[in-house]
Coordinates of C-alpha atoms in Angstrom, one line a residue:
X427 CA 0.0 0.0 0.1
X428 CA 3.0 2.4 0.8
X429 CA 4.6 1.5 -2.3
X430 CA 1.5 2.1 -4.2
X431 CA 1.0 5.6 -2.8
X432 CA 4.6 6.2 -3.6
X433 CA 4.2 5.6 -7.5
X434 CA 1.1 7.5 -7.3
X435 CA 2.6 10.6 -5.8
X436 CA 5.6 10.2 -8.4
X437 CA 3.3 10.0 -11.2
X438 CA 1.4 13.3 -9.6
X439 CA 4.9 15.1 -9.5
X440 CA 5.8 14.2 -13.0
X441 CA 2.2 15.5 -14.4
X442 CA 2.5 18.6 -12.3
X443 CA 6.1 18.9 -13.9
X444 CA 4.7 18.3 -17.4
X445 CA 1.7 20.7 -17.0
X446 CA 3.9 23.6 -15.9
X447 CA 6.9 22.9 -18.1
X448 CA 5.4 25.5 -20.7
X449 CA 6.0 28.5 -18.3
X450 CA 9.5 27.8 -17.3
X451 CA 12.5 29.5 -18.9
X452 CA 14.9 28.1 -21.4
X453 CA 18.1 26.5 -20.1
X454 CA 21.2 28.5 -20.4
X455 CA 22.3 26.8 -23.5
X456 CA 20.6 24.5 -25.7
X457 CA 20.6 20.9 -24.4
X458 CA 22.5 19.6 -27.6
X459 CA 25.4 22.2 -27.2
X460 CA 25.8 22.0 -23.4
X461 CA 29.2 20.5 -22.7
X462 CA 28.9 17.3 -20.4
X463 CA 30.4 18.7 -17.7
X464 CA 27.7 21.2 -17.1
X465 CA 24.8 18.7 -17.3
X466 CA 23.3 17.3 -14.1
X467 CA 23.9 13.9 -12.9
X468 CA 20.2 12.8 -13.7
X469 CA 20.8 14.0 -17.3
X470 CA 23.8 12.1 -17.7
X471 CA 22.5 8.9 -16.4
X472 CA 19.6 9.0 -18.9
X473 CA 22.2 9.6 -21.7
X474 CA 24.1 6.5 -20.7
X475 CA 21.0 4.4 -20.9
X476 CA 20.5 6.0 -24.6
X477 CA 24.1 5.4 -25.4
X478 CA 24.0 1.8 -24.1
X479 CA 21.0 1.0 -26.5
X480 CA 22.8 2.3 -29.7
X481 CA 23.1 1.3 -32.7
X482 CA 20.2 -0.9 -31.9
X483 CA 18.1 1.9 -30.9
X484 CA 19.0 3.8 -34.3
X485 CA 18.4 1.1 -36.4
X486 CA 14.9 0.4 -34.7
X487 CA 14.2 4.1 -35.3
X488 CA 14.8 3.6 -38.9
X489 CA 11.8 1.4 -39.0
X490 CA 9.7 4.1 -38.0
X491 CA 11.3 7.1 -39.8
X492 CA 11.9 5.5 -43.4
X493 CA 8.1 4.3 -43.7
X494 CA 6.9 8.0 -42.9
X495 CA 9.5 9.4 -45.0
X496 CA 8.5 7.1 -47.8
X497 CA 4.7 8.3 -47.4
X498 CA 5.6 11.8 -47.6
X499 CA 8.1 11.1 -50.6
X500 CA 5.3 10.1 -52.8
X501 CA 2.1 11.2 -51.2
X502 CA -1.3 9.9 -52.5
X503 CA -0.7 10.5 -56.2
X504 CA 3.1 10.0 -56.8
X505 CA 6.4 11.9 -56.4
X506 CA 5.6 15.0 -58.5
X507 CA 2.4 15.5 -56.7
X508 CA 4.3 15.3 -53.3
X509 CA 6.6 17.8 -54.4
X510 CA 4.2 20.1 -55.6
X511 CA 1.5 19.8 -52.6
X512 CA 3.2 18.2 -49.7
X513 CA 6.8 20.3 -50.0
X514 CA 5.1 23.5 -49.6
X515 CA 2.8 22.4 -46.6
X516 CA 5.9 20.6 -45.0
X517 CA 8.2 23.3 -45.4
X518 CA 5.8 25.8 -43.6
X519 CA 5.2 23.3 -40.8
X520 CA 8.9 22.9 -39.9
X521 CA 9.3 26.0 -38.1
X522 CA 6.3 25.0 -35.7
X523 CA 7.9 21.4 -35.7
X524 CA 11.1 23.0 -34.5
X525 CA 9.2 25.3 -31.8
X526 CA 7.6 22.0 -30.2
X527 CA 10.8 20.0 -30.1
X528 CA 13.3 22.7 -29.2
X529 CA 11.4 25.5 -27.5
X530 CA 8.4 23.8 -25.9
X531 CA 10.3 20.4 -25.5
X532 CA 7.1 18.3 -26.6
X533 CA 4.5 20.3 -25.0
X534 CA 1.4 20.2 -25.0
X535 CA 2.3 16.6 -25.7
X536 CA 4.2 16.0 -22.9
X537 CA 1.2 16.3 -20.6
X538 CA -0.2 12.8 -22.2
X539 CA 0.8 9.3 -22.6
X540 CA 3.3 8.6 -25.4
X541 CA 1.0 7.6 -28.0
X542 CA -1.4 10.3 -27.3
X543 CA 1.5 12.8 -27.3
X544 CA 2.6 12.1 -30.7
X545 CA -1.0 12.3 -32.1
X546 CA -1.7 15.5 -30.5
X547 CA 1.6 17.0 -31.4
X548 CA 1.4 15.6 -35.1
X549 CA -2.2 17.5 -35.1
X550 CA -1.0 20.6 -33.9
X551 CA 1.7 20.6 -36.2
X552 CA -0.1 19.9 -39.2
X553 CA -2.8 22.4 -38.7
X554 CA -0.4 25.2 -38.0
X555 CA 1.7 24.1 -41.1
X556 CA -1.5 24.3 -43.3
X557 CA -2.6 27.9 -41.6
X558 CA 0.8 29.2 -41.9
X559 CA 1.0 27.8 -45.8
X560 CA -2.3 29.6 -46.2
X561 CA -0.6 32.9 -45.1
X562 CA 2.3 32.1 -47.2
X563 CA -0.2 32.0 -50.3
X564 CA -1.5 35.2 -49.4
X565 CA 1.8 36.8 -49.5
X566 CA 2.8 35.4 -52.7
X567 CA -0.7 35.7 -54.4
X568 CA -4.1 35.4 -52.8
X569 CA -5.9 32.6 -50.8
X570 CA -7.3 29.8 -52.8
X571 CA -7.7 26.3 -51.6
X572 CA -7.2 24.9 -55.1
X573 CA -3.8 26.2 -54.9
X574 CA -3.1 24.6 -51.6
X575 CA -4.3 21.1 -51.9
X576 CA -4.6 20.3 -55.8
X577 CA -1.5 19.2 -57.7
X578 CA -3.2 20.6 -60.8
X579 CA -4.9 23.8 -59.6
X580 CA -7.4 25.9 -61.7
X581 CA -6.2 28.8 -63.5
X582 CA -5.5 31.8 -61.4
X583 CA -5.6 29.8 -58.0
X584 CA -2.0 30.9 -56.6
X585 CA -0.3 27.6 -56.4
X586 CA 2.4 27.5 -53.5
X587 CA 4.9 25.4 -55.6
X588 CA 7.6 26.9 -56.3
X589 CA 6.6 30.9 -55.7
X590 CA 6.1 30.4 -51.9
X591 CA 9.1 28.0 -51.3
X592 CA 11.7 30.6 -50.4
X593 CA 9.5 32.1 -47.8
X594 CA 8.8 28.8 -46.2
X595 CA 12.8 28.0 -46.2
X596 CA 13.9 31.5 -44.8
X597 CA 11.3 30.7 -41.7
X598 CA 12.4 27.4 -41.0
X599 CA 16.4 28.7 -41.4
X600 CA 15.9 31.6 -39.4
X601 CA 14.0 29.7 -36.5
X602 CA 17.0 27.3 -36.5
X603 CA 19.5 30.0 -36.3
X604 CA 17.7 31.5 -33.4
X605 CA 17.1 28.1 -31.7
X606 CA 20.6 26.5 -32.1
X607 CA 23.1 29.6 -33.1
X608 CA 21.5 32.1 -30.9
X609 CA 20.6 29.8 -28.3
X610 CA 17.2 31.5 -27.6
X611 CA 18.4 34.8 -27.5
X612 CA 16.6 37.4 -27.2
X613 CA 13.9 35.3 -25.6
X614 CA 15.8 33.7 -23.0
X615 CA 13.9 35.3 -20.0
X616 CA 10.6 34.7 -21.5
X617 CA 8.4 31.6 -20.4
X618 CA 8.7 28.6 -23.0
X619 CA 5.4 29.0 -24.5
X620 CA 5.9 32.9 -25.0
X621 CA 9.4 32.6 -26.3
X622 CA 8.6 30.1 -28.9
X623 CA 5.7 32.0 -30.2
X624 CA 8.0 35.0 -30.2
X625 CA 10.9 33.2 -32.0
X626 CA 8.1 32.0 -34.6
X627 CA 7.1 35.5 -35.2
X628 CA 10.6 37.1 -35.5
X629 CA 11.3 34.2 -37.9
X630 CA 8.7 35.2 -40.1
X631 CA 9.6 38.9 -39.8
X632 CA 12.9 38.2 -41.3
X633 CA 11.5 36.0 -43.5
X634 CA 9.2 38.6 -44.9
X635 CA 12.0 41.1 -45.0
X636 CA 14.1 38.7 -47.2
X637 CA 10.8 38.2 -49.5
X638 CA 10.1 41.9 -50.1
X639 CA 13.8 43.0 -50.7
X640 CA 15.6 40.1 -52.2
X641 CA 13.2 37.7 -53.7
X642 CA 12.7 37.9 -57.6
X643 CA 9.8 36.2 -59.5
X644 CA 8.3 36.2 -62.6
X645 CA 4.6 35.4 -62.2
X646 CA 3.2 33.2 -64.9
X647 CA 0.4 34.8 -66.8
X648 CA -3.0 34.0 -65.2
X649 CA -1.3 32.1 -62.4
X650 CA -2.9 34.3 -59.7
X651 CA 0.7 35.0 -58.4
X652 CA 2.6 38.3 -57.5
X653 CA 5.7 39.4 -59.5
X654 CA 8.6 40.4 -57.5
X655 CA 11.6 42.3 -58.6
X656 CA 14.2 41.2 -56.3
X657 CA 17.8 40.2 -57.3
X658 CA 17.5 36.6 -56.6
X659 CA 15.6 33.8 -58.1
X660 CA 13.6 31.4 -56.0
X661 CA 16.2 28.6 -56.8
X662 CA 19.1 30.8 -55.7
X663 CA 17.4 31.7 -52.3
X664 CA 16.7 28.3 -51.6
X665 CA 20.1 27.2 -52.4
X666 CA 21.4 29.7 -50.0
X667 CA 19.3 29.1 -47.2
X668 CA 19.8 25.1 -47.7
X669 CA 23.6 26.0 -47.7
X670 CA 22.9 27.8 -44.3
X671 CA 21.0 25.1 -42.9
X672 CA 23.8 22.6 -43.6
X673 CA 26.4 24.7 -41.6
X674 CA 23.8 24.8 -38.7
X675 CA 23.5 21.0 -38.8
X676 CA 27.3 20.4 -39.1
X677 CA 28.2 22.5 -36.2
X678 CA 25.4 22.7 -33.9
X679 CA 24.0 18.9 -34.3
X680 CA 26.7 16.7 -35.8
X681 CA 29.4 18.7 -33.7
X682 CA 26.9 19.6 -30.9
X683 CA 28.2 23.2 -30.9
X684 CA 32.0 22.3 -30.7
X685 CA 34.2 24.2 -30.4
X686 CA 31.9 27.2 -29.6
X687 CA 30.3 25.7 -26.8
X688 CA 33.6 25.7 -24.7
X689 CA 33.4 29.4 -24.4
X690 CA 31.9 30.8 -21.2
X691 CA 30.5 33.8 -22.4
X692 CA 27.1 33.9 -24.1
X693 CA 27.6 36.8 -26.3
X694 CA 30.7 35.5 -27.7
X695 CA 29.4 32.0 -28.4
X696 CA 26.5 33.6 -30.3
X697 CA 28.7 36.3 -32.2
X698 CA 31.1 33.8 -33.4
X699 CA 28.4 31.2 -34.1
X700 CA 26.6 33.7 -36.2
X701 CA 29.8 34.8 -38.0
X702 CA 30.6 31.1 -38.7
X703 CA 27.2 30.2 -40.2
X704 CA 27.1 33.5 -42.3
X705 CA 30.6 33.4 -43.6
X706 CA 30.5 29.6 -44.2
X707 CA 27.3 30.2 -46.4
X708 CA 28.7 32.8 -48.3
X709 CA 32.1 31.0 -49.0
X710 CA 30.2 27.4 -49.9
X711 CA 27.8 29.6 -52.3
X712 CA 30.7 31.4 -53.9
X713 CA 32.4 28.2 -54.0
X714 CA 29.7 26.4 -56.0
X715 CA 29.1 29.5 -58.3
X716 CA 32.8 29.4 -59.2
X717 CA 32.5 26.0 -60.6
X718 CA 29.1 26.9 -61.9
X719 CA 26.9 24.6 -60.2
X720 CA 23.2 25.0 -60.9
X721 CA 21.2 26.4 -57.9
X722 CA 18.9 23.3 -58.1
X723 CA 21.7 21.0 -57.8
X724 CA 23.3 22.8 -54.9
X725 CA 19.9 22.5 -53.2
X726 CA 19.4 18.9 -53.9
X727 CA 23.2 18.1 -52.9
X728 CA 23.2 20.0 -49.8
X729 CA 19.7 18.9 -48.4
X730 CA 21.2 15.2 -48.6
X731 CA 24.2 15.8 -46.5
X732 CA 22.0 17.8 -44.1
X733 CA 19.5 15.0 -43.8
X734 CA 22.3 12.7 -43.3
X735 CA 23.7 14.5 -40.5
X736 CA 20.3 14.6 -38.8
X737 CA 20.3 10.6 -39.3
X738 CA 23.7 10.1 -37.8
X739 CA 23.7 12.8 -35.1
X740 CA 20.2 12.4 -33.8
X741 CA 18.6 8.9 -34.9
X742 CA 22.0 7.4 -34.0
X743 CA 22.9 9.8 -31.2
X744 CA 26.4 8.9 -29.3
X745 CA 26.8 5.8 -31.2
X746 CA 30.7 6.3 -31.3
X747 CA 30.9 8.2 -28.0
X748 CA 31.4 5.2 -25.7
X749 CA 33.9 3.7 -28.5
X750 CA 36.6 6.6 -28.8
X751 CA 37.9 9.8 -27.6
X752 CA 35.9 13.0 -28.2
X753 CA 38.1 14.1 -31.1
X754 CA 37.7 10.8 -33.0
X755 CA 33.8 10.9 -32.3
X756 CA 33.8 14.1 -34.2
X757 CA 35.5 12.9 -36.7
X758 CA 33.8 9.8 -37.3
X759 CA 30.3 11.5 -37.1
X760 CA 31.2 13.8 -39.7
X761 CA 32.6 11.1 -41.9
X762 CA 29.6 9.0 -41.6
X763 CA 27.4 11.9 -42.3
X764 CA 29.3 12.7 -45.5
X765 CA 29.2 8.9 -46.7
X766 CA 25.5 8.5 -45.9
X767 CA 24.8 11.9 -47.5
X768 CA 26.6 11.1 -50.7
X769 CA 24.9 7.5 -50.9
X770 CA 21.6 9.2 -50.3
X771 CA 21.9 11.8 -53.1
X772 CA 23.3 9.2 -55.3
X773 CA 20.4 6.9 -54.8
X774 CA 17.6 9.5 -54.7
X775 CA 18.8 11.4 -58.0
X776 CA 19.4 8.2 -59.8
X777 CA 15.8 7.1 -59.1
X778 CA 14.3 10.4 -59.9
X779 CA 16.2 10.5 -63.1
X780 CA 13.7 7.7 -64.3
X781 CA 10.7 9.7 -63.7
X782 CA 8.9 12.2 -65.8
X783 CA 8.8 15.6 -64.4
X784 CA 6.7 18.5 -65.8
X785 CA 5.7 21.0 -62.8
X786 CA 8.8 20.2 -60.6
X787 CA 12.2 18.4 -61.3
X788 CA 14.4 15.6 -60.0
X789 CA 16.3 17.8 -57.9
X790 CA 13.3 19.2 -56.4
X791 CA 12.1 16.0 -55.3
X792 CA 15.4 15.0 -53.8
X793 CA 15.3 18.1 -51.8
X794 CA 11.8 17.4 -50.6
X795 CA 12.5 13.8 -49.7
X796 CA 15.8 14.9 -47.7
X797 CA 14.1 18.0 -45.9
X798 CA 10.4 17.3 -45.7
X799 CA 10.4 13.5 -45.5
X800 CA 13.4 12.2 -44.0
X801 CA 14.8 15.3 -42.0
X802 CA 11.2 16.2 -40.8
X803 CA 10.8 12.5 -39.9
X804 CA 14.1 12.4 -37.7
X805 CA 13.1 15.6 -35.9
X806 CA 9.7 14.4 -35.1
X807 CA 10.7 10.9 -34.1
X808 CA 13.6 11.9 -31.9
X809 CA 12.6 15.7 -30.8
X810 CA 8.8 15.5 -30.7
X811 CA 7.5 12.2 -29.9
X812 CA 10.8 11.0 -27.8
X813 CA 11.4 7.9 -30.2
X814 CA 7.8 6.4 -29.4
X815 CA 7.0 3.8 -29.9
X816 CA 10.4 2.8 -29.3
X817 CA 10.4 4.2 -25.5
X818 CA 10.6 1.1 -24.0
X819 CA 13.3 -0.8 -25.8
X820 CA 15.9 -0.4 -23.3
X821 CA 16.6 -2.9 -20.5
X822 CA 15.0 -2.6 -17.2
X823 CA 18.4 -1.4 -15.7
X824 CA 18.6 1.1 -18.6
X825 CA 14.9 2.2 -18.2
X826 CA 15.6 3.2 -14.4
X827 CA 18.6 5.1 -15.3
X828 CA 16.6 6.9 -17.8
X829 CA 14.1 7.9 -15.4
X830 CA 15.8 10.9 -13.6
X831 CA 13.8 12.7 -11.1
X832 CA 11.5 15.3 -12.6
X833 CA 12.3 18.0 -10.4
X834 CA 15.9 18.0 -11.4
X835 CA 16.5 21.6 -12.9
X836 CA 19.3 20.2 -15.4
X837 CA 16.8 18.0 -17.1
X838 CA 15.7 18.8 -20.6
X839 CA 15.2 15.7 -22.1
X840 CA 17.1 13.6 -24.6
X841 CA 15.9 15.8 -27.7
X842 CA 18.7 17.7 -29.7

């Protein structure tokens, strides 16, 4: 009887913790970039349990991520339909997925059982993605349901693809920059719920600034879209933000913020991190331009490597950590990401070359698969659903180690 009451009390405490998590402030550094010495012992115990379950946990995760990615890659009507309809909707949903995973740490799903948590968060992210895509449609044209959901929309219906893609990618890139590189600044002191909304709003503000100053688009006659006179085409802007995303993934997910996370002063970490990402983006875009690589090829190639980085560093998180030194772990994680990325790009572009494309292209489908199918699938499986339904695949000893006290202030989950 006493033991039963103790368990009830623990469950009550955990439920109360989950319910009030939304108004707590963000940690000093994002969990993924926080050096190990700054984590609590409870968090480190949970991490040891995760490491002990690798690489089996990662391979099991592939059984969840790959079918989901295949569903999103082809949709109900084939590959081109998926690019034209699902790609814009998913792109506008990605910033919301990032907000739930990184800023809210699975809230509101964290208040429910794992299965219901995944369902609630999925519905929330999907609904928000459709709503934001509708806003994006009004920015590039006008509101029209046919342009949102019909792969062969009526004349004058303002289709989202490709006109609205740079807007959605800019919002997502800005959201990741605020989350990982800027460490949540300037919204650190706000409650999580408010901070997440504020970051999303600022990301949209920055994206609109780019939209109205840099985006150039010639609207086809009778399309219902609005022409713009900026210096960059939608393919150029998409390639630039894909490169920016690759640098974010490399240093702040694959290498977990190293070497900048060793710096004690936040302003210095943030300043150098932004300089690194922006300078790396400009250098790599200039390098591709020097070799006269087409923007759509840049987009497909770079997103393949970014997706591979998420697969290796998140799905197989820590697979090398217990087997080698930190230096060799970073080298092997990057090497594995490059190898997987090259294989992913080669396989996808070869298959896409066998298909017939009219509205989209083989490179457009590859980038859709990598960003909106595989990348989003990994982020959702690890960052939002907390690897459900695989949460119980560790041994009893590992599960006990992975359940630290919920009142531990250093605990911020195993999400990236």
